[in-house]
mmCIF file of C-alpha atoms and ligand atoms in Angstrom:
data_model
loop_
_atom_site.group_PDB
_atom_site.id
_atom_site.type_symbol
_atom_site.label_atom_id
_atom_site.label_comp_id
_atom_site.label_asym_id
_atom_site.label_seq_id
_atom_site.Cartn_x
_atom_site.Cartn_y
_atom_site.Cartn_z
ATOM 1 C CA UNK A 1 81.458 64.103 -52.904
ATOM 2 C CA UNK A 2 78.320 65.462 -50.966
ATOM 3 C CA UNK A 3 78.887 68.469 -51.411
ATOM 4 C CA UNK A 4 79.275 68.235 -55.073
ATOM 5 C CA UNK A 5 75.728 66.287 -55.088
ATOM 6 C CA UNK A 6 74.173 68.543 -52.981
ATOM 7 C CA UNK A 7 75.326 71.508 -55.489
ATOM 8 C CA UNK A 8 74.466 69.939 -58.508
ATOM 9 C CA UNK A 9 71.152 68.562 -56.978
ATOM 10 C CA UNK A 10 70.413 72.997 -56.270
ATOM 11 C CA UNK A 11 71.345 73.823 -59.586
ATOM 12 C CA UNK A 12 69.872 70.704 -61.671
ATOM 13 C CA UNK A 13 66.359 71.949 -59.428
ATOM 14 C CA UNK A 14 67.175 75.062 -60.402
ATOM 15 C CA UNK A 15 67.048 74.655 -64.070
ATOM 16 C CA UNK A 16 63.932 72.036 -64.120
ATOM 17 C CA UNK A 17 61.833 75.337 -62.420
ATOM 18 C CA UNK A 18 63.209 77.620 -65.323
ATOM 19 C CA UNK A 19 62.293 75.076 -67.504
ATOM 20 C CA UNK A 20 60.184 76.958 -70.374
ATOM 21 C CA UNK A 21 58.804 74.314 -72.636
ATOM 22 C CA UNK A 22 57.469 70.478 -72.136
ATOM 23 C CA UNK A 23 59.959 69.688 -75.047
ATOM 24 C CA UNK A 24 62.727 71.696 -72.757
ATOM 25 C CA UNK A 25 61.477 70.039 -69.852
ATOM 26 C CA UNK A 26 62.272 66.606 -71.265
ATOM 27 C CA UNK A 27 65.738 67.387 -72.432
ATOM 28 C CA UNK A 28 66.448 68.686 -69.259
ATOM 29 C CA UNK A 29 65.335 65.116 -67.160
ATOM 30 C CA UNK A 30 67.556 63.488 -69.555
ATOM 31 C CA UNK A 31 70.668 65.275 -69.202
ATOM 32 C CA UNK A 32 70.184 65.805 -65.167
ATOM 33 C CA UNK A 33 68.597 62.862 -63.863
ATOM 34 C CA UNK A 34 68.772 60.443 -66.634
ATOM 35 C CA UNK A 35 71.219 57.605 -67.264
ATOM 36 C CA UNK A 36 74.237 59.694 -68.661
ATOM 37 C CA UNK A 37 73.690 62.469 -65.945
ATOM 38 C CA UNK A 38 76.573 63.557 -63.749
ATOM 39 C CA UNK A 39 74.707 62.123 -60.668
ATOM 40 C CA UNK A 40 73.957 58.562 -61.955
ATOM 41 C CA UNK A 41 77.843 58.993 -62.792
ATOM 42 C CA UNK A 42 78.656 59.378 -58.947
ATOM 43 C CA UNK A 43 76.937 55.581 -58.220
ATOM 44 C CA UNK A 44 79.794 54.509 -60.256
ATOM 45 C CA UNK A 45 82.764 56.050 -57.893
ATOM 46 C CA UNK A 46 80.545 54.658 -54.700
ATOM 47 C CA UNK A 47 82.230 51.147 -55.296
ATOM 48 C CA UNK A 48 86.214 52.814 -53.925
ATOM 49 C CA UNK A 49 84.636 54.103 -50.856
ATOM 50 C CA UNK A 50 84.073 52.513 -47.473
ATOM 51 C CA UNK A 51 81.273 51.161 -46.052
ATOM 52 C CA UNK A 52 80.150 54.152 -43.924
ATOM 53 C CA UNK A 53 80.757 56.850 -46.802
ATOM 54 C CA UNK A 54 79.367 54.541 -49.725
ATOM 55 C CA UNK A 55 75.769 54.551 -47.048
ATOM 56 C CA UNK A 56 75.682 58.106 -46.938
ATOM 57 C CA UNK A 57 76.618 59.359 -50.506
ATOM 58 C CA UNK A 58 73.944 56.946 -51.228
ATOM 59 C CA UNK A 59 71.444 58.529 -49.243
ATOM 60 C CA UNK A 60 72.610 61.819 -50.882
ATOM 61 C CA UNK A 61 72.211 60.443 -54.154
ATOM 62 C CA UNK A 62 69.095 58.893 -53.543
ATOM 63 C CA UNK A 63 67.576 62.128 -51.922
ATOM 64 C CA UNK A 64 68.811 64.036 -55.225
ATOM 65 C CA UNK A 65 66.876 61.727 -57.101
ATOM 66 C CA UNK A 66 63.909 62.472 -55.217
ATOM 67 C CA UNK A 67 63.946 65.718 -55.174
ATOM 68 C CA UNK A 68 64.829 66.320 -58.735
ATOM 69 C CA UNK A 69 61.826 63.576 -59.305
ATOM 70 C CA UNK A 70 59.716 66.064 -57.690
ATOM 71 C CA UNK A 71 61.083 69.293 -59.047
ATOM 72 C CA UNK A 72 59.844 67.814 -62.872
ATOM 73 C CA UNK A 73 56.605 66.146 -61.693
ATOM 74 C CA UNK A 74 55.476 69.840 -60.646
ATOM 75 C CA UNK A 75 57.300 71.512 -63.383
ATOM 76 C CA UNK A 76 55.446 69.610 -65.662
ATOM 77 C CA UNK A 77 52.544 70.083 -64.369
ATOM 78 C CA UNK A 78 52.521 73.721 -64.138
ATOM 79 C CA UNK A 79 53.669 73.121 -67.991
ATOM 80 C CA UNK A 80 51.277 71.194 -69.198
ATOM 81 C CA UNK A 81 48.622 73.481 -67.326
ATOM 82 C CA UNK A 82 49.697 76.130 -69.548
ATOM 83 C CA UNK A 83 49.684 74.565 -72.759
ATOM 84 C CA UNK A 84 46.548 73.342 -71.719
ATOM 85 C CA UNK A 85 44.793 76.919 -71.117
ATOM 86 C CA UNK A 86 46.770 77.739 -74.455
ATOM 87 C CA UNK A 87 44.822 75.420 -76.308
ATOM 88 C CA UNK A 88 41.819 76.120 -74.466
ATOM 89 C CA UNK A 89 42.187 79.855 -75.585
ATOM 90 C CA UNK A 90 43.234 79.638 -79.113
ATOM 91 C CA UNK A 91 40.493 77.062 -79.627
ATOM 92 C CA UNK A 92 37.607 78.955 -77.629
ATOM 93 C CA UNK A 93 34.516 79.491 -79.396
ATOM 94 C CA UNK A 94 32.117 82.603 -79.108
ATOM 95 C CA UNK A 95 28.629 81.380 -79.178
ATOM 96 C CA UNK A 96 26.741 83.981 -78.099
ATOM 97 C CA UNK A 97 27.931 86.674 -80.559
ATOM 98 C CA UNK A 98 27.288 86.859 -84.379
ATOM 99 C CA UNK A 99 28.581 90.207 -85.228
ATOM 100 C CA UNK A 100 28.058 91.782 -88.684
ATOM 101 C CA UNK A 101 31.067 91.799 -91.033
ATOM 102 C CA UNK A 102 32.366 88.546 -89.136
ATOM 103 C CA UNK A 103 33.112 85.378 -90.180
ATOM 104 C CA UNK A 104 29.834 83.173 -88.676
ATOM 105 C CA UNK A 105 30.223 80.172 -89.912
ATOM 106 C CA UNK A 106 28.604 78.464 -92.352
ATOM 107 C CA UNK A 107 26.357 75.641 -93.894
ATOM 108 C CA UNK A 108 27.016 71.870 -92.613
ATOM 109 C CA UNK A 109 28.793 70.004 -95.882
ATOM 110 C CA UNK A 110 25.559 67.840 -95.805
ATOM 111 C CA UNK A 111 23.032 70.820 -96.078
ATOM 112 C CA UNK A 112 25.831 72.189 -98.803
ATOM 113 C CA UNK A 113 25.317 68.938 -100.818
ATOM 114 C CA UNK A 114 21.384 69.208 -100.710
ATOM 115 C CA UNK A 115 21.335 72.899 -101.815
ATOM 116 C CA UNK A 116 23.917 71.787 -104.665
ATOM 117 C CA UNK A 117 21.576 69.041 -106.028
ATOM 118 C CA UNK A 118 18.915 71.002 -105.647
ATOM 119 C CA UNK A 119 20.042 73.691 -107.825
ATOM 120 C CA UNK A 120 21.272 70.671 -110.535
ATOM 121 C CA UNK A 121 18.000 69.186 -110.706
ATOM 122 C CA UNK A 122 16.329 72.651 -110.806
ATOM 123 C CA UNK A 123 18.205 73.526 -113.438
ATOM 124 C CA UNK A 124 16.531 70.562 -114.950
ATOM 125 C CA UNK A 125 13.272 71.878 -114.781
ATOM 126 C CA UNK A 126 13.037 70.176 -111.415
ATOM 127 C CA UNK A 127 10.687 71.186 -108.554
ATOM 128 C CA UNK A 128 11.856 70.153 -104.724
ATOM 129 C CA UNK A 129 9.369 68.832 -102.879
ATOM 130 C CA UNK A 130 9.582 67.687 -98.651
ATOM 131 C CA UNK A 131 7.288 65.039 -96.492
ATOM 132 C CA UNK A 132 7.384 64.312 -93.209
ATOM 133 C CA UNK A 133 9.897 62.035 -91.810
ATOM 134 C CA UNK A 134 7.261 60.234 -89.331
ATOM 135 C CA UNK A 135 5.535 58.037 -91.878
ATOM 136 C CA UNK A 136 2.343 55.608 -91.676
ATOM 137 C CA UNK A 137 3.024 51.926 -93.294
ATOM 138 C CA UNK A 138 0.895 53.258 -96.055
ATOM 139 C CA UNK A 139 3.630 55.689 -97.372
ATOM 140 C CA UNK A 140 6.949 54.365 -96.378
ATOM 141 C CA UNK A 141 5.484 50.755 -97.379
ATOM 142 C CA UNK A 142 2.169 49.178 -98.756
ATOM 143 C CA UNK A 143 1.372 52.009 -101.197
ATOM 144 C CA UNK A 144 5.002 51.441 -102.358
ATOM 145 C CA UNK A 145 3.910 47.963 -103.048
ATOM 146 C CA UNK A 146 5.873 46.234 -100.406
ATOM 147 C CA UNK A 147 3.126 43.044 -99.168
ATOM 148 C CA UNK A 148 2.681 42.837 -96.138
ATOM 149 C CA UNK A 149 4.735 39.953 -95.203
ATOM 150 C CA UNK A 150 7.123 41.255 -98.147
ATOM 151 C CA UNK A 151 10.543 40.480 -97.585
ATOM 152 C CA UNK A 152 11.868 43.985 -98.712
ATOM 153 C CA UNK A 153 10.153 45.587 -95.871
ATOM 154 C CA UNK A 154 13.229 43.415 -93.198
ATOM 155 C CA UNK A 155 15.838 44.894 -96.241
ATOM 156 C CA UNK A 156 14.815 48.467 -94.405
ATOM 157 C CA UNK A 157 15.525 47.875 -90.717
ATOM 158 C CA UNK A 158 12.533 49.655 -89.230
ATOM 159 C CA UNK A 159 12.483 52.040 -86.251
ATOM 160 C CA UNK A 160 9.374 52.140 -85.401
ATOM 161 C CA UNK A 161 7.360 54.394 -82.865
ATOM 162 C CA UNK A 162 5.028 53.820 -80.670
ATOM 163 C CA UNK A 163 2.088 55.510 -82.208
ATOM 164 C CA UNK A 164 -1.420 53.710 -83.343
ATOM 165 C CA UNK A 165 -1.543 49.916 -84.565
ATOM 166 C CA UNK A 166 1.750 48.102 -83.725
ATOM 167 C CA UNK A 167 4.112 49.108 -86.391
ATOM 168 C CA UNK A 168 1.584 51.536 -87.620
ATOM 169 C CA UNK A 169 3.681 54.664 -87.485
ATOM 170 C CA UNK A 170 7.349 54.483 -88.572
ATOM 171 C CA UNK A 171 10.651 56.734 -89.016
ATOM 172 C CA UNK A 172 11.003 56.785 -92.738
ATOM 173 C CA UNK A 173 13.392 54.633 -93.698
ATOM 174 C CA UNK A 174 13.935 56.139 -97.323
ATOM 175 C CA UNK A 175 12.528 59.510 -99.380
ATOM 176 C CA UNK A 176 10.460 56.609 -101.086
ATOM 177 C CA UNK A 177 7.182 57.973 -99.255
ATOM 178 C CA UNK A 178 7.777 61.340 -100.953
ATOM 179 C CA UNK A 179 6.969 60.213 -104.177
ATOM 180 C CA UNK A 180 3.574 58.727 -102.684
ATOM 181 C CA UNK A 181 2.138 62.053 -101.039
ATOM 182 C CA UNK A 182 3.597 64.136 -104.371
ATOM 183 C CA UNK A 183 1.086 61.839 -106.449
ATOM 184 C CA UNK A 184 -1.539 62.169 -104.184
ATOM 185 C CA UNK A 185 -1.469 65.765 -103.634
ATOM 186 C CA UNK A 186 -0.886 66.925 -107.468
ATOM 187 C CA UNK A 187 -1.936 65.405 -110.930
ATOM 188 C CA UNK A 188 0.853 64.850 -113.423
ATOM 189 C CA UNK A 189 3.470 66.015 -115.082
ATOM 190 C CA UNK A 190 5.509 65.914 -112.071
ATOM 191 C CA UNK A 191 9.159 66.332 -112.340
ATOM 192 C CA UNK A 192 9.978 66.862 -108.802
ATOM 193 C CA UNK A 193 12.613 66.073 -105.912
ATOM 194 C CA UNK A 194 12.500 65.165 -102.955
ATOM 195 C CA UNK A 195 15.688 65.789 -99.922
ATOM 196 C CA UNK A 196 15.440 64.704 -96.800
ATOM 197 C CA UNK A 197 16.886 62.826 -93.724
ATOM 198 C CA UNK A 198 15.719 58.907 -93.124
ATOM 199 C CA UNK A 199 16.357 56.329 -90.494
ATOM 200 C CA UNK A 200 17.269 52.905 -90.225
ATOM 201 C CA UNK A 201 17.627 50.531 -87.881
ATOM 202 C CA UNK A 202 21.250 50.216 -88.399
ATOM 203 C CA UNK A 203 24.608 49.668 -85.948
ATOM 204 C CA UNK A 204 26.446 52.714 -87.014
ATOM 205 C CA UNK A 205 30.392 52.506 -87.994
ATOM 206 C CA UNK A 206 32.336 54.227 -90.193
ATOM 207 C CA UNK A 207 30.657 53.166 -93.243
ATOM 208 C CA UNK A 208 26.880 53.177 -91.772
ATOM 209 C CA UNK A 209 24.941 55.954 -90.058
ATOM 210 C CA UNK A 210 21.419 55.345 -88.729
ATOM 211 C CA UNK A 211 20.068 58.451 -89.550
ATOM 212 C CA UNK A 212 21.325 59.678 -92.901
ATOM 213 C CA UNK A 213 20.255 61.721 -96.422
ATOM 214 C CA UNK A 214 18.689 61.037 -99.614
ATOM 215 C CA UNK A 215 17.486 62.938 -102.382
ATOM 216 C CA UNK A 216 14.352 61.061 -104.518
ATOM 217 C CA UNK A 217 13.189 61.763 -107.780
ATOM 218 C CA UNK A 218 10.346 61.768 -109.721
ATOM 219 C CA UNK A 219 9.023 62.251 -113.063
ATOM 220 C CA UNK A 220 5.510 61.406 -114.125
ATOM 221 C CA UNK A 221 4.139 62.297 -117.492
ATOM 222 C CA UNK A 222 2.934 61.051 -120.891
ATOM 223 C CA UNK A 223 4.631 58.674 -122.674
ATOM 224 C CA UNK A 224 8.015 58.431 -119.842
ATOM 225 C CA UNK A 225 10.280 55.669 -120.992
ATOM 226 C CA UNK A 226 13.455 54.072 -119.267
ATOM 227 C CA UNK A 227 15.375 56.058 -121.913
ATOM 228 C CA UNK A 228 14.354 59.018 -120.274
ATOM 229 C CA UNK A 229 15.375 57.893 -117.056
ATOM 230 C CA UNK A 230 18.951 56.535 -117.894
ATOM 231 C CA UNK A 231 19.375 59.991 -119.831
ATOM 232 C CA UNK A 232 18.687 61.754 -116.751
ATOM 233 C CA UNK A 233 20.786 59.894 -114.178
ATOM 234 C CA UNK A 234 23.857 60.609 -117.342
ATOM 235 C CA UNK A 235 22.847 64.578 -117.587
ATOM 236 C CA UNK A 236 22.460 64.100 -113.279
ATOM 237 C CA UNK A 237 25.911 63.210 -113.110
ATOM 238 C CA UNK A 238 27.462 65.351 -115.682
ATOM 239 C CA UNK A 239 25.930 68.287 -113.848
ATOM 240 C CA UNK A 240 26.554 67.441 -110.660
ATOM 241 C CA UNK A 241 30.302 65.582 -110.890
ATOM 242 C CA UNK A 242 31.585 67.229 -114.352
ATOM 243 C CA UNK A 243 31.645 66.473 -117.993
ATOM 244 C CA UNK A 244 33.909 64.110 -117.696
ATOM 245 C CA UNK A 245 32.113 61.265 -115.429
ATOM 246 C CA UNK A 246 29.299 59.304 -116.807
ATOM 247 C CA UNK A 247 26.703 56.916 -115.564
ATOM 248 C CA UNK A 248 25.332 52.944 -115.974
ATOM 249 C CA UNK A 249 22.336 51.141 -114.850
ATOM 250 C CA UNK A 250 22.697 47.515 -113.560
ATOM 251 C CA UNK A 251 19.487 45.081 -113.094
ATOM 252 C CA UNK A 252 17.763 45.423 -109.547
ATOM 253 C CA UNK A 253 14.919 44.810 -107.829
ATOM 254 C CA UNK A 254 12.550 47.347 -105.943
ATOM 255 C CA UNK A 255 8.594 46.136 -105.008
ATOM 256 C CA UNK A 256 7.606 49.839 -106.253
ATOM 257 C CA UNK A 257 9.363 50.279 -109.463
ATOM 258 C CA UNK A 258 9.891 47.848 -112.347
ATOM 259 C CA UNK A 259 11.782 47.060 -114.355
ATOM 260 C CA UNK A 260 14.050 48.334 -111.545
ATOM 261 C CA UNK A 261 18.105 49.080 -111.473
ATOM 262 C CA UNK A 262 21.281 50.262 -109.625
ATOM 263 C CA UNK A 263 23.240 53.357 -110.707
ATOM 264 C CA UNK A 264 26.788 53.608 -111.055
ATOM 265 C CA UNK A 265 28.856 56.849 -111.743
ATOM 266 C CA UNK A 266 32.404 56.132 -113.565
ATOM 267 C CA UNK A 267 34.810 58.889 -112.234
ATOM 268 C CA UNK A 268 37.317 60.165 -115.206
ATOM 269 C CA UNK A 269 40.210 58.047 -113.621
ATOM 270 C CA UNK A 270 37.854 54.584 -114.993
ATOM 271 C CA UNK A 271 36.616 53.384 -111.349
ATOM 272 C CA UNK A 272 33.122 53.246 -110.606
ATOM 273 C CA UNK A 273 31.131 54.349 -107.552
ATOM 274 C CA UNK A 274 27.607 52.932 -106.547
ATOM 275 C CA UNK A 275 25.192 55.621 -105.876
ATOM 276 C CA UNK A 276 21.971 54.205 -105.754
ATOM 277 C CA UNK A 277 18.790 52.928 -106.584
ATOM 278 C CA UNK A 278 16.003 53.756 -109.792
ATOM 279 C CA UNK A 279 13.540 52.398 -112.286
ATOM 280 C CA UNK A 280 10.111 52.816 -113.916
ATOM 281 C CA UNK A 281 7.110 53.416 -111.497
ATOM 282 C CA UNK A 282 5.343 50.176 -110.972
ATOM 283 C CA UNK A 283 1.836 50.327 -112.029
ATOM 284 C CA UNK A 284 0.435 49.365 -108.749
ATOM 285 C CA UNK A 285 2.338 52.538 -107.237
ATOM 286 C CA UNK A 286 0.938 55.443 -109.701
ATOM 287 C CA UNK A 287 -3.122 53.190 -109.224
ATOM 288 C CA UNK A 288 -2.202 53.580 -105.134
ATOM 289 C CA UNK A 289 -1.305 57.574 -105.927
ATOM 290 C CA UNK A 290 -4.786 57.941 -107.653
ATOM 291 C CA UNK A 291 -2.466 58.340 -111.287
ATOM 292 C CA UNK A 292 -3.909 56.077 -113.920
ATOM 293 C CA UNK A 293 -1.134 53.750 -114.951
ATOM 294 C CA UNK A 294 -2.756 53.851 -118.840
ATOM 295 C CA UNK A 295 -2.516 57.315 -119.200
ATOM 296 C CA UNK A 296 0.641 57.768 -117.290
ATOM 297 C CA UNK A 297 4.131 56.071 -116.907
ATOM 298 C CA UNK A 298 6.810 57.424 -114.552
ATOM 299 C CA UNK A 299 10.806 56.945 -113.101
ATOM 300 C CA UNK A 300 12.226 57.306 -109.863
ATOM 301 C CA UNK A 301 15.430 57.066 -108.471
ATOM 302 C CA UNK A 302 17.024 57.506 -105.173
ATOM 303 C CA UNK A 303 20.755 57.614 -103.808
ATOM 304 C CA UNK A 304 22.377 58.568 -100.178
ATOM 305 C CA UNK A 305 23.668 62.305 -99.847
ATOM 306 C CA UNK A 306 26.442 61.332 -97.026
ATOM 307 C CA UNK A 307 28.535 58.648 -98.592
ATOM 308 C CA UNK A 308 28.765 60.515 -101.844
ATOM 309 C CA UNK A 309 29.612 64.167 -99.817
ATOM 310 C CA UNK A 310 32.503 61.812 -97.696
ATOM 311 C CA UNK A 311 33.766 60.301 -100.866
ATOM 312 C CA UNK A 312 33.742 63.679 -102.637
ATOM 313 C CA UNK A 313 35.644 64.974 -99.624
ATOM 314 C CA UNK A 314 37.765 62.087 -98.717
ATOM 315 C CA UNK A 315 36.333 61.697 -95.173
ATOM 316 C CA UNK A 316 36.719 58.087 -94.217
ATOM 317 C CA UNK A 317 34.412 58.060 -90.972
ATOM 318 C CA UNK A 318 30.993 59.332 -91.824
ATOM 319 C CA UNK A 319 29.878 59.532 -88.147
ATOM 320 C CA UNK A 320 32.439 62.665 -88.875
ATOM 321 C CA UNK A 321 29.582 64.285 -90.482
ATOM 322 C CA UNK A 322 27.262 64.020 -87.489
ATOM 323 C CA UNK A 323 29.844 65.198 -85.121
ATOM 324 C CA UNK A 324 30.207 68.983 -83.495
ATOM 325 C CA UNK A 325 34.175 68.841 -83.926
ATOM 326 C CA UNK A 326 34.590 72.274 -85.306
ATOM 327 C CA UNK A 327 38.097 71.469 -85.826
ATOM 328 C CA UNK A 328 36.282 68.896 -88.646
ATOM 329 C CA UNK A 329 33.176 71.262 -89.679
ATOM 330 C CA UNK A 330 35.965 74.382 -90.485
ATOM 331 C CA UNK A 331 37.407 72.204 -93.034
ATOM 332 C CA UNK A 332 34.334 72.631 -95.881
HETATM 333 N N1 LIG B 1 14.195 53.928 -101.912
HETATM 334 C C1 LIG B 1 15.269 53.135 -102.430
HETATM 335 C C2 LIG B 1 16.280 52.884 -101.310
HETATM 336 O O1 LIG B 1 16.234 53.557 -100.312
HETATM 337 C C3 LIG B 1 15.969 53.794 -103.595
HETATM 338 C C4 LIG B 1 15.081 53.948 -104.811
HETATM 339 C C5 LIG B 1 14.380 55.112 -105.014
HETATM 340 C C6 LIG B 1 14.969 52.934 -105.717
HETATM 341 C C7 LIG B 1 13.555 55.254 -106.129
HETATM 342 C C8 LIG B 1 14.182 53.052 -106.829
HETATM 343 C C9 LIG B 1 13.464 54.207 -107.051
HETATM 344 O O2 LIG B 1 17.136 52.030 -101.406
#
């Protein structure tokens, strides 16, 4: 009976080293060492034999075990070195080579989404305009008509930086400010807007980011009425999403436009998706950008970039989008 454990033990060892796959591998500890095996099968036969024989084909039996024990522990590891390396290869990137003719990659989905809007509201008769994603209070609040004890301003979740007067200087937290410095730097008509990347104050999840994208617009001319602007956010989002979505305002509030509203865009199947926020320049806001509120009346609207790209794309986490994964990025 020793002898018979001692052979099988060599050729069960045997086998585990040949062993080609993890998959093969784990078939193999089954079958050899595992509770059907021919060796657990010998325990059962101990109980006819003596005292003195049942001690030492137990010792053989236990040895096997060992050994075999040991044979797959390095086996696997060799294994699962392997696959690893395989992985590592197949997956390796070349960073420091951008040959011409070859594949290099391409634009993040986010900067793909701005570029697409872009062209929609160019195609408009749109211009794009940029600021500076450092603010002062005076752009990213008070000349937006926020008070300065106005609530709004805790709706926004400041980051603030350490610059000037206490809360002096401040990481825009929309593309608001945008609209401001386009005023002050240009006389109407303005039909212009504004991309960019804002910050707030925000514990990120899935559904939140703290730094994130929004496009702003703004149109500033003679005789501007709310008609216009709900007739834009519908040609917007006909443009943009296809012929077949279409768009409603709800009632809102915002301290620099007013009356002020949500937007909604109804997707062919009937639901609805929020997209953001709009509504007629407040006087207070075109007086602040040196525009005289008799002579001109305005819109503006503004809506994230990343929830709309992730629900266009079906990606449930958006801290996806800030991610490196290539694995993720190759997809768009
Ligand atoms: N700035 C607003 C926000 O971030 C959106 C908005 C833009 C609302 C323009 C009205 C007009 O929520």
């Amino acid at each position: 009976m020793i002898d018979d454990i001692r052979r099988i033990q060599a050729e069960a060892a045997n086998q585990i080293a040949g062993a080609a796959s993890l998959d093969e591998l784990a078939t193999l500890e089954r079958d050899l060492v595992g509770k059907g095996s021919e060796l657990t099968g010998f325990k059962k036969q101990m109980g006819s034999l003596d005292h003195e024989a049942r001690r030492e084909v137990g010792a053989a039996l236990n040895r096997a075990r060992e050994v075999l024990a040991a044979a797959v522990a390095e086996r696997r590891e060799v294994l699962e070195g392997q696959a690893a390396a395989e992985r590592a290869t197949a997956e390796r990137l070349d960073l420091t080579e951008v040959r011409a003719g070859r594949d290099a990659g391409h634009l993040h989905l986010v900067t793909q989404a701005i570029e697409e809007l872009e062209d929609v509201f160019v195609g408009l008769g749109f211009t794009v305009s940029e600021g500076p994603e450092v603010e002062d209070d005076w752009h990213n609040f008070t000349a937006l008509n926020f008070g300065t004890y106005h609530p709004a301003r805790d709706m926004q979740d400041t980051f603030f930086v350490a610059l000037g007067e206490p809360k002096e200087v401040v990481m825009r937290t929309h593309t608001s400010p945008v609209q401001v410095r386009t005023m002050e730097e240009r006389q109407p008509p303005i039909y212009s807007v504004m991309p960019g990347r804002v910050y707030r104050n925000e514990a990120t999840d899935a559904t939140h980011l703290a730094v994130f994208h929004q496009i702003e617009g703004l149109v500033i001319d003679r005789g501007i009425t709310f008609g216009h602007l709900a007739g834009t956010i519908d040609r917007f989002t006909k443009a943009y999403f296809g012929e077949g979505f279409s768009s409603r305002l709800r009632p809102s509030y915002f301290p620099f436009t007013e009356p002020s509203a949500e937007f909604d865009i109804q997707r062919p199947d009937g639901t609805w998706l929020e997209l953001g926020g709009c509504g007629m320049v407040h006087p207070n806001v075109l007086r602040n950008g040196g525009i005289d509120p008799e002579e001109f009346s305005g819109f503006a609207f503004g809506f994230g970039i990343d929830r709309l790209v992730a629900t266009r794309h079906g990606v449930t986490d958006l801290r996806e989008l800030t991610g490196t994964d290539v694995r993720f990025l190759e997809q768009f």
